[in-house]
Amino acid sequence: MALYTMKELLQDAQEKKYGVGFFNTFNMDMVRAVIRAAEESSSPVIIGTAEVLLKYGSFDMITPVMLEAARRSKVPVAVHLDHGYSYDVIMQALRWGYGSVMYDGTREADHADNVRNSAQLARTCHAMGVGLECELGSVGGLADAAGKVDQMAYTDPNDARDFIEKTNADFLAVSIGTQHGVYKATPKLDLNRLAEIHAAVDVPLVLHGGSGLSDDDFRNTISGGIRKVNVYTDIILAAKAAIHADGDEAYGDALLRAQDAMKEATAVKLQLFGSAGRA
């Protein structure tokens, strides 16, 4: 099946009101696991990498694997750059052929810088036929190069409308109470805020920090307008548990078992998001 863009996948999700899973995949086993799950579930899916994950799999190593696997897949697969902070990294992703990229301007010193940079990148991306995801507010939980951890800041619905009008971004990542990584306490999502954001803008909304949410949390956020759901931690924790389950087996066998565990964990999410059977 031909390689799809995230915009194509999320347009269908927007019209039919379901969620599409995005899974960071920085090696071949992760790519295989996610696409196997999507094929077995007959589900569209988005794979990609993030700027912080390039230390595990550089653009020149992981991108050809993702693109070729997407082209060979039996279901629609899009390839996306997650959490790009620097102009250089985003430009590299564009040159490598990513169908969409995320510019995370939440670390900029001033909100106006996020707006200005997002608008500039939107013009560049659109000239190349590429979709742009931006974040408003801050989901929190990620650390920068100096080890400073991002703090959560809720997305303001009025700011969201203004942001989309000024930047022309294609997708908006919102902060409604989720956080990246492992939750230390049960998250409490602001679904009323999500409903207000969904009413304020007409672009697909993105939920980051999906690992650790309850099934009802996922259902409620998708009902409230979320169309792309990012999941990473739950998948790698499944791989880690599988590898540690038998310390005496051969390395290759451990990797295959980890791949199976990641596939199963991914398949659960695809069913939950409502994308299974829609390929």
PDB file of C-alpha atoms in Angstrom:
ATOM      1  CA  MET A   1       0.000   0.000   0.000  1.00  0.00           C
ATOM      2  CA  ALA A   2       1.276   3.489  -0.805  1.00  0.00           C
ATOM      3  CA  LEU A   3       2.806   5.697   1.863  1.00  0.00           C
ATOM      4  CA  TYR A   4       0.193   8.051   3.329  1.00  0.00           C
ATOM      5  CA  THR A   5       0.505  11.440   4.984  1.00  0.00           C
ATOM      6  CA  MET A   6      -0.687  12.135   8.505  1.00  0.00           C
ATOM      7  CA  LYS A   7      -3.025  14.767   7.079  1.00  0.00           C
ATOM      8  CA  GLU A   8      -4.773  12.110   4.978  1.00  0.00           C
ATOM      9  CA  LEU A   9      -5.162   9.750   7.934  1.00  0.00           C
ATOM     10  CA  LEU A  10      -6.391  12.411  10.351  1.00  0.00           C
ATOM     11  CA  GLN A  11      -8.832  13.859   7.846  1.00  0.00           C
ATOM     12  CA  ASP A  12     -10.682  10.536   7.800  1.00  0.00           C
ATOM     13  CA  ALA A  13     -10.446  10.288  11.600  1.00  0.00           C
ATOM     14  CA  GLN A  14     -11.828  13.823  11.888  1.00  0.00           C
ATOM     15  CA  GLU A  15     -14.782  13.018   9.658  1.00  0.00           C
ATOM     16  CA  LYS A  16     -15.589   9.688  11.332  1.00  0.00           C
ATOM     17  CA  LYS A  17     -14.635  10.686  14.902  1.00  0.00           C
ATOM     18  CA  TYR A  18     -12.015   8.105  15.874  1.00  0.00           C
ATOM     19  CA  GLY A  19      -8.390   8.279  16.981  1.00  0.00           C
ATOM     20  CA  VAL A  20      -5.231   7.285  15.120  1.00  0.00           C
ATOM     21  CA  GLY A  21      -2.282   6.053  17.150  1.00  0.00           C
ATOM     22  CA  PHE A  22       1.195   7.543  16.789  1.00  0.00           C
ATOM     23  CA  PHE A  23       4.079   5.370  17.990  1.00  0.00           C
ATOM     24  CA  ASN A  24       7.712   6.433  18.199  1.00  0.00           C
ATOM     25  CA  THR A  25       9.900   3.758  16.605  1.00  0.00           C
ATOM     26  CA  PHE A  26      13.656   4.205  16.742  1.00  0.00           C
ATOM     27  CA  ASN A  27      14.729   0.721  15.592  1.00  0.00           C
ATOM     28  CA  MET A  28      13.609  -2.014  13.209  1.00  0.00           C
ATOM     29  CA  ASP A  29      11.977  -4.155  15.899  1.00  0.00           C
ATOM     30  CA  MET A  30       9.730  -1.289  16.964  1.00  0.00           C
ATOM     31  CA  VAL A  31       8.777  -0.522  13.364  1.00  0.00           C
ATOM     32  CA  ARG A  32       7.928  -4.167  12.730  1.00  0.00           C
ATOM     33  CA  ALA A  33       5.939  -4.456  15.951  1.00  0.00           C
ATOM     34  CA  VAL A  34       3.743  -1.431  15.248  1.00  0.00           C
ATOM     35  CA  ILE A  35       3.070  -2.290  11.613  1.00  0.00           C
ATOM     36  CA  ARG A  36       2.351  -5.941  12.449  1.00  0.00           C
ATOM     37  CA  ALA A  37      -0.207  -4.745  14.994  1.00  0.00           C
ATOM     38  CA  ALA A  38      -1.757  -2.356  12.474  1.00  0.00           C
ATOM     39  CA  GLU A  39      -1.962  -5.011   9.780  1.00  0.00           C
ATOM     40  CA  GLU A  40      -3.494  -7.589  12.116  1.00  0.00           C
ATOM     41  CA  SER A  41      -5.970  -4.957  13.334  1.00  0.00           C
ATOM     42  CA  SER A  42      -6.653  -3.603   9.829  1.00  0.00           C
ATOM     43  CA  SER A  43      -5.883  -0.149  11.201  1.00  0.00           C
ATOM     44  CA  PRO A  44      -4.194   2.972   9.879  1.00  0.00           C
ATOM     45  CA  VAL A  45      -1.225   4.004  11.994  1.00  0.00           C
ATOM     46  CA  ILE A  46       1.446   6.693  12.314  1.00  0.00           C
ATOM     47  CA  ILE A  47       5.068   5.874  13.079  1.00  0.00           C
ATOM     48  CA  GLY A  48       8.007   8.182  13.568  1.00  0.00           C
ATOM     49  CA  THR A  49      10.807   9.384  15.751  1.00  0.00           C
ATOM     50  CA  ALA A  50      11.510  12.438  17.897  1.00  0.00           C
ATOM     51  CA  GLU A  51      14.459  14.786  18.181  1.00  0.00           C
ATOM     52  CA  VAL A  52      15.337  13.392  21.616  1.00  0.00           C
ATOM     53  CA  LEU A  53      15.322   9.819  20.248  1.00  0.00           C
ATOM     54  CA  LEU A  54      17.841  10.446  17.453  1.00  0.00           C
ATOM     55  CA  LYS A  55      20.611   9.357  19.827  1.00  0.00           C
ATOM     56  CA  TYR A  56      19.125   5.844  19.633  1.00  0.00           C
ATOM     57  CA  GLY A  57      18.469   5.818  15.892  1.00  0.00           C
ATOM     58  CA  SER A  58      19.735   8.621  13.658  1.00  0.00           C
ATOM     59  CA  PHE A  59      17.801   9.911  10.655  1.00  0.00           C
ATOM     60  CA  ASP A  60      20.000   8.035   8.190  1.00  0.00           C
ATOM     61  CA  MET A  61      19.538   4.742  10.065  1.00  0.00           C
ATOM     62  CA  ILE A  62      15.857   4.726  11.027  1.00  0.00           C
ATOM     63  CA  THR A  63      14.154   6.796   8.322  1.00  0.00           C
ATOM     64  CA  PRO A  64      14.811   4.408   5.390  1.00  0.00           C
ATOM     65  CA  VAL A  65      13.492   1.555   7.546  1.00  0.00           C
ATOM     66  CA  MET A  66      10.292   3.416   8.412  1.00  0.00           C
ATOM     67  CA  LEU A  67       9.634   4.645   4.875  1.00  0.00           C
ATOM     68  CA  GLU A  68      10.213   1.251   3.263  1.00  0.00           C
ATOM     69  CA  ALA A  69       8.121  -0.545   5.890  1.00  0.00           C
ATOM     70  CA  ALA A  70       5.310   1.965   5.347  1.00  0.00           C
ATOM     71  CA  ARG A  71       5.401   1.474   1.582  1.00  0.00           C
ATOM     72  CA  ARG A  72       5.280  -2.322   1.960  1.00  0.00           C
ATOM     73  CA  SER A  73       2.517  -2.292   4.574  1.00  0.00           C
ATOM     74  CA  LYS A  74      -0.927  -3.700   3.890  1.00  0.00           C
ATOM     75  CA  VAL A  75      -2.516  -0.780   5.763  1.00  0.00           C
ATOM     76  CA  PRO A  76      -2.117   3.016   5.526  1.00  0.00           C
ATOM     77  CA  VAL A  77       1.004   4.176   7.383  1.00  0.00           C
ATOM     78  CA  ALA A  78       2.225   7.754   7.799  1.00  0.00           C
ATOM     79  CA  VAL A  79       5.721   8.793   8.919  1.00  0.00           C
ATOM     80  CA  HIS A  80       5.977  11.775  11.265  1.00  0.00           C
ATOM     81  CA  LEU A  81       8.637  13.676  13.242  1.00  0.00           C
ATOM     82  CA  ASP A  82       7.604  14.088  16.875  1.00  0.00           C
ATOM     83  CA  HIS A  83       8.782  16.956  19.128  1.00  0.00           C
ATOM     84  CA  GLY A  84      11.188  18.791  16.861  1.00  0.00           C
ATOM     85  CA  TYR A  85      12.667  21.729  18.759  1.00  0.00           C
ATOM     86  CA  SER A  86      15.399  22.936  16.418  1.00  0.00           C
ATOM     87  CA  TYR A  87      15.072  24.293  12.906  1.00  0.00           C
ATOM     88  CA  ASP A  88      17.980  22.119  11.742  1.00  0.00           C
ATOM     89  CA  VAL A  89      16.384  18.854  12.889  1.00  0.00           C
ATOM     90  CA  ILE A  90      13.039  19.746  11.327  1.00  0.00           C
ATOM     91  CA  MET A  91      14.750  20.612   8.033  1.00  0.00           C
ATOM     92  CA  GLN A  92      16.555  17.258   8.097  1.00  0.00           C
ATOM     93  CA  ALA A  93      13.213  15.481   8.524  1.00  0.00           C
ATOM     94  CA  LEU A  94      11.775  17.399   5.584  1.00  0.00           C
ATOM     95  CA  ARG A  95      14.749  16.456   3.415  1.00  0.00           C
ATOM     96  CA  TRP A  96      14.370  12.808   4.410  1.00  0.00           C
ATOM     97  CA  GLY A  97      10.774  12.764   3.209  1.00  0.00           C
ATOM     98  CA  TYR A  98       8.686  12.821   6.387  1.00  0.00           C
ATOM     99  CA  GLY A  99       5.054  13.518   5.504  1.00  0.00           C
ATOM    100  CA  SER A 100       4.551  15.671   8.592  1.00  0.00           C
ATOM    101  CA  VAL A 101       6.638  17.219  11.355  1.00  0.00           C
ATOM    102  CA  MET A 102       6.007  18.618  14.804  1.00  0.00           C
ATOM    103  CA  TYR A 103       7.494  21.896  15.905  1.00  0.00           C
ATOM    104  CA  ASP A 104       7.390  22.108  19.691  1.00  0.00           C
ATOM    105  CA  GLY A 105       7.762  25.794  20.491  1.00  0.00           C
ATOM    106  CA  THR A 106       6.669  25.486  24.123  1.00  0.00           C
ATOM    107  CA  ARG A 107      10.253  25.989  25.323  1.00  0.00           C
ATOM    108  CA  GLU A 108      10.538  29.373  23.637  1.00  0.00           C
ATOM    109  CA  ALA A 109      11.039  32.249  26.064  1.00  0.00           C
ATOM    110  CA  ASP A 110       8.020  34.103  24.764  1.00  0.00           C
ATOM    111  CA  HIS A 111       4.667  32.939  23.378  1.00  0.00           C
ATOM    112  CA  ALA A 112       5.154  35.307  20.451  1.00  0.00           C
ATOM    113  CA  ASP A 113       8.268  33.357  19.456  1.00  0.00           C
ATOM    114  CA  ASN A 114       6.250  30.143  19.312  1.00  0.00           C
ATOM    115  CA  VAL A 115       3.658  31.863  17.112  1.00  0.00           C
ATOM    116  CA  ARG A 116       6.236  33.437  14.808  1.00  0.00           C
ATOM    117  CA  ASN A 117       8.330  30.283  14.400  1.00  0.00           C
ATOM    118  CA  SER A 118       5.252  28.100  13.891  1.00  0.00           C
ATOM    119  CA  ALA A 119       3.908  30.400  11.179  1.00  0.00           C
ATOM    120  CA  GLN A 120       7.262  30.438   9.382  1.00  0.00           C
ATOM    121  CA  LEU A 121       7.544  26.650   9.501  1.00  0.00           C
ATOM    122  CA  ALA A 122       3.951  26.232   8.333  1.00  0.00           C
ATOM    123  CA  ARG A 123       4.762  28.237   5.201  1.00  0.00           C
ATOM    124  CA  THR A 124       7.849  26.095   4.559  1.00  0.00           C
ATOM    125  CA  CYS A 125       6.048  22.807   5.202  1.00  0.00           C
ATOM    126  CA  HIS A 126       3.050  23.696   3.067  1.00  0.00           C
ATOM    127  CA  ALA A 127       5.296  24.714   0.178  1.00  0.00           C
ATOM    128  CA  MET A 128       6.718  21.175   0.340  1.00  0.00           C
ATOM    129  CA  GLY A 129       3.344  19.467   0.737  1.00  0.00           C
ATOM    130  CA  VAL A 130       4.067  18.550   4.371  1.00  0.00           C
ATOM    131  CA  GLY A 131       1.760  18.924   7.382  1.00  0.00           C
ATOM    132  CA  LEU A 132       2.802  20.751  10.561  1.00  0.00           C
ATOM    133  CA  GLU A 133       1.847  19.873  14.143  1.00  0.00           C
ATOM    134  CA  CYS A 134       2.381  22.472  16.865  1.00  0.00           C
ATOM    135  CA  GLU A 135       1.853  22.484  20.625  1.00  0.00           C
ATOM    136  CA  LEU A 136       0.137  25.168  22.668  1.00  0.00           C
ATOM    137  CA  GLY A 137       0.418  25.159  26.426  1.00  0.00           C
ATOM    138  CA  SER A 138       2.791  22.433  27.600  1.00  0.00           C
ATOM    139  CA  VAL A 139       2.134  18.753  28.276  1.00  0.00           C
ATOM    140  CA  GLY A 140       5.248  18.596  30.471  1.00  0.00           C
ATOM    141  CA  GLY A 141       7.444  15.719  31.579  1.00  0.00           C
ATOM    142  CA  LEU A 142      10.139  15.904  28.892  1.00  0.00           C
ATOM    143  CA  ALA A 143      13.661  17.087  29.724  1.00  0.00           C
ATOM    144  CA  ASP A 144      15.848  19.347  27.595  1.00  0.00           C
ATOM    145  CA  ALA A 145      19.557  18.853  26.899  1.00  0.00           C
ATOM    146  CA  ALA A 146      20.431  20.485  30.220  1.00  0.00           C
ATOM    147  CA  GLY A 147      18.105  18.156  32.135  1.00  0.00           C
ATOM    148  CA  LYS A 148      15.442  20.779  32.854  1.00  0.00           C
ATOM    149  CA  VAL A 149      12.016  19.128  32.883  1.00  0.00           C
ATOM    150  CA  ASP A 150       9.123  20.818  31.078  1.00  0.00           C
ATOM    151  CA  GLN A 151       6.291  21.851  33.385  1.00  0.00           C
ATOM    152  CA  MET A 152       2.644  21.342  32.479  1.00  0.00           C
ATOM    153  CA  ALA A 153       0.693  24.407  31.357  1.00  0.00           C
ATOM    154  CA  TYR A 154      -2.915  24.009  30.231  1.00  0.00           C
ATOM    155  CA  THR A 155      -3.973  25.102  26.749  1.00  0.00           C
ATOM    156  CA  ASP A 156      -6.263  28.126  26.728  1.00  0.00           C
ATOM    157  CA  PRO A 157      -9.159  27.672  24.247  1.00  0.00           C
ATOM    158  CA  ASN A 158      -9.112  31.350  23.237  1.00  0.00           C
ATOM    159  CA  ASP A 159      -5.363  31.197  22.658  1.00  0.00           C
ATOM    160  CA  ALA A 160      -5.897  28.059  20.568  1.00  0.00           C
ATOM    161  CA  ARG A 161      -8.219  29.849  18.142  1.00  0.00           C
ATOM    162  CA  ASP A 162      -5.818  32.770  17.821  1.00  0.00           C
ATOM    163  CA  PHE A 163      -2.813  30.467  17.431  1.00  0.00           C
ATOM    164  CA  ILE A 164      -4.316  28.484  14.552  1.00  0.00           C
ATOM    165  CA  GLU A 165      -5.468  31.649  12.794  1.00  0.00           C
ATOM    166  CA  LYS A 166      -2.002  33.218  13.034  1.00  0.00           C
ATOM    167  CA  THR A 167       0.132  30.147  12.263  1.00  0.00           C
ATOM    168  CA  ASN A 168      -2.012  28.053   9.884  1.00  0.00           C
ATOM    169  CA  ALA A 169      -0.750  24.906  11.627  1.00  0.00           C
ATOM    170  CA  ASP A 170      -2.445  21.688  10.473  1.00  0.00           C
ATOM    171  CA  PHE A 171      -2.653  19.863  13.813  1.00  0.00           C
ATOM    172  CA  LEU A 172      -2.663  21.128  17.397  1.00  0.00           C
ATOM    173  CA  ALA A 173      -1.240  19.277  20.392  1.00  0.00           C
ATOM    174  CA  VAL A 174      -3.143  20.335  23.501  1.00  0.00           C
ATOM    175  CA  SER A 175      -2.466  20.183  27.224  1.00  0.00           C
ATOM    176  CA  ILE A 176      -5.474  19.059  29.257  1.00  0.00           C
ATOM    177  CA  GLY A 177      -3.814  17.238  32.158  1.00  0.00           C
ATOM    178  CA  THR A 178      -1.676  14.554  30.524  1.00  0.00           C
ATOM    179  CA  GLN A 179       2.089  14.264  30.945  1.00  0.00           C
ATOM    180  CA  HIS A 180       4.907  12.510  29.134  1.00  0.00           C
ATOM    181  CA  GLY A 181       6.482   9.452  30.717  1.00  0.00           C
ATOM    182  CA  VAL A 182       5.299   7.417  33.713  1.00  0.00           C
ATOM    183  CA  TYR A 183       2.573   9.011  35.839  1.00  0.00           C
ATOM    184  CA  LYS A 184       3.359   9.373  39.545  1.00  0.00           C
ATOM    185  CA  ALA A 185      -0.319   9.968  40.341  1.00  0.00           C
ATOM    186  CA  THR A 186      -3.614   9.276  38.591  1.00  0.00           C
ATOM    187  CA  PRO A 187      -4.056  11.964  35.902  1.00  0.00           C
ATOM    188  CA  LYS A 188      -7.172  14.129  36.052  1.00  0.00           C
ATOM    189  CA  LEU A 189      -8.119  15.304  32.585  1.00  0.00           C
ATOM    190  CA  ASP A 190      -9.925  18.574  31.951  1.00  0.00           C
ATOM    191  CA  LEU A 191     -12.506  17.346  29.447  1.00  0.00           C
ATOM    192  CA  ASN A 192     -14.444  20.600  29.567  1.00  0.00           C
ATOM    193  CA  ARG A 193     -11.329  22.429  28.423  1.00  0.00           C
ATOM    194  CA  LEU A 194     -10.891  19.908  25.610  1.00  0.00           C
ATOM    195  CA  ALA A 195     -14.486  20.488  24.492  1.00  0.00           C
ATOM    196  CA  GLU A 196     -13.894  24.246  24.421  1.00  0.00           C
ATOM    197  CA  ILE A 197     -10.707  23.850  22.377  1.00  0.00           C
ATOM    198  CA  HIS A 198     -12.450  21.477  19.972  1.00  0.00           C
ATOM    199  CA  ALA A 199     -15.236  24.041  19.483  1.00  0.00           C
ATOM    200  CA  ALA A 200     -12.711  26.853  18.974  1.00  0.00           C
ATOM    201  CA  VAL A 201     -10.573  25.301  16.218  1.00  0.00           C
ATOM    202  CA  ASP A 202     -11.282  23.106  13.206  1.00  0.00           C
ATOM    203  CA  VAL A 203      -7.949  21.262  12.958  1.00  0.00           C
ATOM    204  CA  PRO A 204      -7.342  17.725  14.292  1.00  0.00           C
ATOM    205  CA  LEU A 205      -6.308  17.763  17.949  1.00  0.00           C
ATOM    206  CA  VAL A 206      -3.410  15.709  19.317  1.00  0.00           C
ATOM    207  CA  LEU A 207      -3.038  14.086  22.739  1.00  0.00           C
ATOM    208  CA  HIS A 208       0.500  13.630  24.031  1.00  0.00           C
ATOM    209  CA  GLY A 209       1.293  11.671  27.172  1.00  0.00           C
ATOM    210  CA  GLY A 210      -1.058   8.793  26.359  1.00  0.00           C
ATOM    211  CA  SER A 211       0.799   6.081  28.281  1.00  0.00           C
ATOM    212  CA  GLY A 212      -0.802   5.383  31.647  1.00  0.00           C
ATOM    213  CA  LEU A 213      -4.265   6.756  30.869  1.00  0.00           C
ATOM    214  CA  SER A 214      -7.303   4.617  31.583  1.00  0.00           C
ATOM    215  CA  ASP A 215      -9.465   3.149  28.840  1.00  0.00           C
ATOM    216  CA  ASP A 216     -12.182   5.636  29.756  1.00  0.00           C
ATOM    217  CA  ASP A 217      -9.692   8.505  29.499  1.00  0.00           C
ATOM    218  CA  PHE A 218      -8.911   7.492  25.934  1.00  0.00           C
ATOM    219  CA  ARG A 219     -12.562   7.051  25.008  1.00  0.00           C
ATOM    220  CA  ASN A 220     -13.537  10.376  26.550  1.00  0.00           C
ATOM    221  CA  THR A 221     -10.734  12.358  24.901  1.00  0.00           C
ATOM    222  CA  ILE A 222     -11.435  10.853  21.490  1.00  0.00           C
ATOM    223  CA  SER A 223     -15.149  11.613  21.940  1.00  0.00           C
ATOM    224  CA  GLY A 224     -14.063  15.131  22.872  1.00  0.00           C
ATOM    225  CA  GLY A 225     -12.160  15.732  19.646  1.00  0.00           C
ATOM    226  CA  ILE A 226      -8.744  14.085  19.920  1.00  0.00           C
ATOM    227  CA  ARG A 227      -7.776  12.532  16.582  1.00  0.00           C
ATOM    228  CA  LYS A 228      -4.096  11.606  17.071  1.00  0.00           C
ATOM    229  CA  VAL A 229      -2.964   9.817  20.221  1.00  0.00           C
ATOM    230  CA  ASN A 230       0.741   9.606  21.043  1.00  0.00           C
ATOM    231  CA  VAL A 231       1.928   6.491  22.879  1.00  0.00           C
ATOM    232  CA  TYR A 232       5.540   5.585  23.650  1.00  0.00           C
ATOM    233  CA  THR A 233       6.188   4.625  27.275  1.00  0.00           C
ATOM    234  CA  ASP A 234       3.602   1.821  27.430  1.00  0.00           C
ATOM    235  CA  ILE A 235       5.143   0.190  24.367  1.00  0.00           C
ATOM    236  CA  ILE A 236       8.751   0.257  25.546  1.00  0.00           C
ATOM    237  CA  LEU A 237       7.731  -0.942  29.008  1.00  0.00           C
ATOM    238  CA  ALA A 238       6.127  -3.981  27.356  1.00  0.00           C
ATOM    239  CA  ALA A 239       9.394  -4.661  25.513  1.00  0.00           C
ATOM    240  CA  LYS A 240      11.435  -4.231  28.664  1.00  0.00           C
ATOM    241  CA  ALA A 241       9.280  -6.677  30.617  1.00  0.00           C
ATOM    242  CA  ALA A 242       9.513  -9.257  27.826  1.00  0.00           C
ATOM    243  CA  ILE A 243      13.304  -9.033  27.658  1.00  0.00           C
ATOM    244  CA  HIS A 244      13.706  -9.327  31.440  1.00  0.00           C
ATOM    245  CA  ALA A 245      11.362 -12.311  31.640  1.00  0.00           C
ATOM    246  CA  ASP A 246      14.144 -14.720  30.644  1.00  0.00           C
ATOM    247  CA  GLY A 247      17.729 -13.682  31.261  1.00  0.00           C
ATOM    248  CA  ASP A 248      19.209 -16.875  29.805  1.00  0.00           C
ATOM    249  CA  GLU A 249      17.850 -16.782  26.260  1.00  0.00           C
ATOM    250  CA  ALA A 250      19.797 -15.716  23.194  1.00  0.00           C
ATOM    251  CA  TYR A 251      19.867 -12.003  22.386  1.00  0.00           C
ATOM    252  CA  GLY A 252      18.040 -12.462  19.087  1.00  0.00           C
ATOM    253  CA  ASP A 253      15.292 -14.504  20.719  1.00  0.00           C
ATOM    254  CA  ALA A 254      14.874 -11.832  23.399  1.00  0.00           C
ATOM    255  CA  LEU A 255      14.421  -9.203  20.701  1.00  0.00           C
ATOM    256  CA  LEU A 256      11.787 -11.291  18.930  1.00  0.00           C
ATOM    257  CA  ARG A 257       9.886 -11.761  22.173  1.00  0.00           C
ATOM    258  CA  ALA A 258      10.112  -8.023  22.853  1.00  0.00           C
ATOM    259  CA  GLN A 259       8.782  -7.354  19.356  1.00  0.00           C
ATOM    260  CA  ASP A 260       5.805  -9.608  20.003  1.00  0.00           C
ATOM    261  CA  ALA A 261       5.126  -7.833  23.309  1.00  0.00           C
ATOM    262  CA  MET A 262       5.234  -4.413  21.614  1.00  0.00           C
ATOM    263  CA  LYS A 263       2.920  -5.670  18.884  1.00  0.00           C
ATOM    264  CA  GLU A 264       0.366  -6.857  21.421  1.00  0.00           C
ATOM    265  CA  ALA A 265       0.557  -3.608  23.410  1.00  0.00           C
ATOM    266  CA  THR A 266       0.094  -1.603  20.213  1.00  0.00           C
ATOM    267  CA  ALA A 267      -2.873  -3.700  19.077  1.00  0.00           C
ATOM    268  CA  VAL A 268      -4.661  -2.999  22.368  1.00  0.00           C
ATOM    269  CA  LYS A 269      -4.321   0.736  21.762  1.00  0.00           C
ATOM    270  CA  LEU A 270      -5.540   0.530  18.169  1.00  0.00           C
ATOM    271  CA  GLN A 271      -8.705  -1.230  19.280  1.00  0.00           C
ATOM    272  CA  LEU A 272      -9.235   1.315  22.033  1.00  0.00           C
ATOM    273  CA  PHE A 273      -8.761   4.312  19.750  1.00  0.00           C
ATOM    274  CA  GLY A 274     -11.417   3.051  17.361  1.00  0.00           C
ATOM    275  CA  SER A 275      -9.110   2.789  14.327  1.00  0.00           C
ATOM    276  CA  ALA A 276      -9.182  -1.019  14.070  1.00  0.00           C
ATOM    277  CA  GLY A 277     -11.046  -2.176  10.977  1.00  0.00           C
ATOM    278  CA  ARG A 278     -10.805   1.212   9.254  1.00  0.00           C
ATOM    279  CA  ALA A 279      -7.839   0.538   6.958  1.00  0.00           C
TER     280      ALA A 279
END
